[in-house]
Amino acid sequence: MAANTLRLYLTCIRNTLEAAMCLQNFPCQEVERHNKPEVELKTSPELLLNSVIICRNEAERCLIETSINSLRISLKVKQADELENILTKKFLRFLSMRAEAFQVLRRKPVQGYDISFLVTNYHCEEMQKHKLIDFIVQFMEDIDKEISELKLSVNTRGRLVATEFLKQFI
Amino acid sequence: MASSEHVEADNAEAIITRIEHKSRKIETLLKQNKPVEALKTALEGSPPKTKDERCKSANWIVVHRAIMAIKDVDSLFFSLDPEYYDILMKYLYRGLSTGDRPTCNQCLRIHEKLTEKAGLGCILRSLADTANTV
C-alpha cells in the first residue's frame, strides 16, 4: 500500500515535471545584458506559471515553481522522529554545500523545505530533459533509503559501543 | 469604484447560492450511487468567474466531496467528457496541495489515469492558466 502511494507520488511528480520543464532563454527585462532565473526573482508575474504543491501525506511534499527560463523544485522529506530529523538535516546540508558538483542543486533549500533544485534553460540545453527528470525522481527514491540506512547504522554503532563500554562493569 | 465592489459582492452571493444548489443536487446523485454524474455536476460552471476566495473555497468543497466519492477510477474516464479534463486537473492539484492523506491518495490515483488519458498538455494548461485559478 505504501509502495503503491510512493509509485503514484513519483509518477505524478514525473508527469508534472515533464510538462513544466519547457524552458527557453529569456534575457532580463529590467536590466540590459543580464540574464537571471526568473523563478528566483519573481519580479514579473507574466513570466511565472502557477506553482503546484504535490503532497504524498502530511509529512512529505514537493513544491514545483516554473517560469519562462527556470524551474525550482523543493522537497520536504519524511522525518519520523528526532533522530531522522537530525540525520536528514545533516545529510542534505552536506549535499547542498557541494551544489557545484550537482549543477542543478540549490545551495540553500527554500523556506519550509529540506532541499531545492534549480533547473535553468542552460541546463536543459546542455543535458537531456528526460535524464534530468530521471535524476530528480531517482534522488527522491534514494533519499529515503539513505536516511533509513544512516539511521540503522547509527543505532547499530550505538548498540556496539554501549555493549563494549558496559562489558568492563560485568 | 464603490459601485463595482457592490456588484462584485452581489455576484459572489449569487455564485455561493448556485454552489449550495449544486451541492444539494450532488448529495442526491451520490445517494443514488452515481459518483460520475455527481462529479460532472460539480465541475459544471467551474471555476467561478470571480476573484472571491470564498466562492472558490465553496466550489472546492463541493468538488472535493464528489472526488472522494469515486471508487472506480477507470469507469470514471469511460463516461467523463474530455471538456471536463482540464478543469478536473486544476482541482486535482488543489487537492494535492492540501496534504490530507486520503485526499492526496485519491487525487494521486485520478491524476495518473487522467494524465494517461489527457496527456501532458492538460497539466501544462492547468499550470499556465493564471487567470482562471481554482
PDB file of C-alpha atoms in Angstrom, chain A residues 91-151:
ATOM      1  CA  PHE A  91      22.919  14.768   5.143  1.00  0.00           C
ATOM      2  CA  LEU A  92      21.095  17.281   2.951  1.00  0.00           C
ATOM      3  CA  ARG A  93      23.287  20.119   4.195  1.00  0.00           C
ATOM      4  CA  PHE A  94      26.301  18.013   3.171  1.00  0.00           C
ATOM      5  CA  LEU A  95      24.853  17.663  -0.328  1.00  0.00           C
ATOM      6  CA  SER A  96      23.780  21.300  -0.632  1.00  0.00           C
ATOM      7  CA  MET A  97      27.244  22.561   0.286  1.00  0.00           C
ATOM      8  CA  ARG A  98      28.590  20.583  -2.690  1.00  0.00           C
ATOM      9  CA  ALA A  99      25.946  22.031  -5.019  1.00  0.00           C
ATOM     10  CA  GLU A 100      28.574  22.977  -7.653  1.00  0.00           C
ATOM     11  CA  ALA A 101      29.201  19.310  -8.349  1.00  0.00           C
ATOM     12  CA  PHE A 102      25.486  18.596  -8.842  1.00  0.00           C
ATOM     13  CA  GLN A 103      24.918  21.669 -11.073  1.00  0.00           C
ATOM     14  CA  VAL A 104      21.140  21.619 -10.637  1.00  0.00           C
ATOM     15  CA  LEU A 105      21.162  21.719  -6.846  1.00  0.00           C
ATOM     16  CA  ARG A 106      20.416  24.931  -4.965  1.00  0.00           C
ATOM     17  CA  ARG A 107      22.799  25.906  -2.160  1.00  0.00           C
ATOM     18  CA  LYS A 108      20.028  26.719   0.274  1.00  0.00           C
ATOM     19  CA  PRO A 109      16.649  24.998   0.397  1.00  0.00           C
ATOM     20  CA  VAL A 110      13.545  27.117   0.036  1.00  0.00           C
ATOM     21  CA  GLN A 111      11.943  28.168   3.343  1.00  0.00           C
ATOM     22  CA  GLY A 112       9.888  25.299   4.749  1.00  0.00           C
ATOM     23  CA  TYR A 113      11.562  22.569   2.689  1.00  0.00           C
ATOM     24  CA  ASP A 114      14.617  20.342   3.074  1.00  0.00           C
ATOM     25  CA  ILE A 115      16.313  20.585  -0.320  1.00  0.00           C
ATOM     26  CA  SER A 116      15.818  22.518  -3.538  1.00  0.00           C
ATOM     27  CA  PHE A 117      16.791  22.139  -7.179  1.00  0.00           C
ATOM     28  CA  LEU A 118      17.093  24.971  -9.670  1.00  0.00           C
ATOM     29  CA  VAL A 119      16.978  23.958 -13.329  1.00  0.00           C
ATOM     30  CA  THR A 120      17.616  26.698 -15.884  1.00  0.00           C
ATOM     31  CA  ASN A 121      17.315  26.763 -19.666  1.00  0.00           C
ATOM     32  CA  TYR A 122      21.094  26.374 -19.910  1.00  0.00           C
ATOM     33  CA  HIS A 123      20.877  23.051 -18.075  1.00  0.00           C
ATOM     34  CA  CYS A 124      18.156  21.918 -20.481  1.00  0.00           C
ATOM     35  CA  GLU A 125      20.312  22.867 -23.438  1.00  0.00           C
ATOM     36  CA  GLU A 126      23.377  21.015 -22.159  1.00  0.00           C
ATOM     37  CA  MET A 127      21.636  18.000 -20.689  1.00  0.00           C
ATOM     38  CA  GLN A 128      18.733  15.873 -21.805  1.00  0.00           C
ATOM     39  CA  LYS A 129      15.378  16.794 -20.293  1.00  0.00           C
ATOM     40  CA  HIS A 130      14.226  13.264 -19.565  1.00  0.00           C
ATOM     41  CA  LYS A 131      17.573  12.439 -17.932  1.00  0.00           C
ATOM     42  CA  LEU A 132      17.224  15.477 -15.648  1.00  0.00           C
ATOM     43  CA  ILE A 133      13.786  14.314 -14.616  1.00  0.00           C
ATOM     44  CA  ASP A 134      15.086  10.760 -14.086  1.00  0.00           C
ATOM     45  CA  PHE A 135      17.804  12.194 -11.855  1.00  0.00           C
ATOM     46  CA  ILE A 136      15.377  14.096  -9.673  1.00  0.00           C
ATOM     47  CA  VAL A 137      12.939  11.194  -9.298  1.00  0.00           C
ATOM     48  CA  GLN A 138      15.823   8.783  -8.596  1.00  0.00           C
ATOM     49  CA  PHE A 139      17.125  11.247  -5.992  1.00  0.00           C
ATOM     50  CA  MET A 140      13.767  11.201  -4.232  1.00  0.00           C
ATOM     51  CA  GLU A 141      13.728   7.404  -4.151  1.00  0.00           C
ATOM     52  CA  ASP A 142      17.297   7.142  -2.906  1.00  0.00           C
ATOM     53  CA  ILE A 143      16.969   9.799  -0.218  1.00  0.00           C
ATOM     54  CA  ASP A 144      14.537   7.674   1.782  1.00  0.00           C
ATOM     55  CA  LYS A 145      16.798   4.626   1.515  1.00  0.00           C
ATOM     56  CA  GLU A 146      19.873   6.621   2.507  1.00  0.00           C
ATOM     57  CA  ILE A 147      18.238   8.109   5.584  1.00  0.00           C
ATOM     58  CA  SER A 148      16.986   4.686   6.719  1.00  0.00           C
ATOM     59  CA  GLU A 149      20.466   3.220   6.192  1.00  0.00           C
ATOM     60  CA  LEU A 150      22.063   6.053   8.164  1.00  0.00           C
ATOM     61  CA  LYS A 151      19.579   5.608  10.997  1.00  0.00           C
TER      62      LYS A 151
END
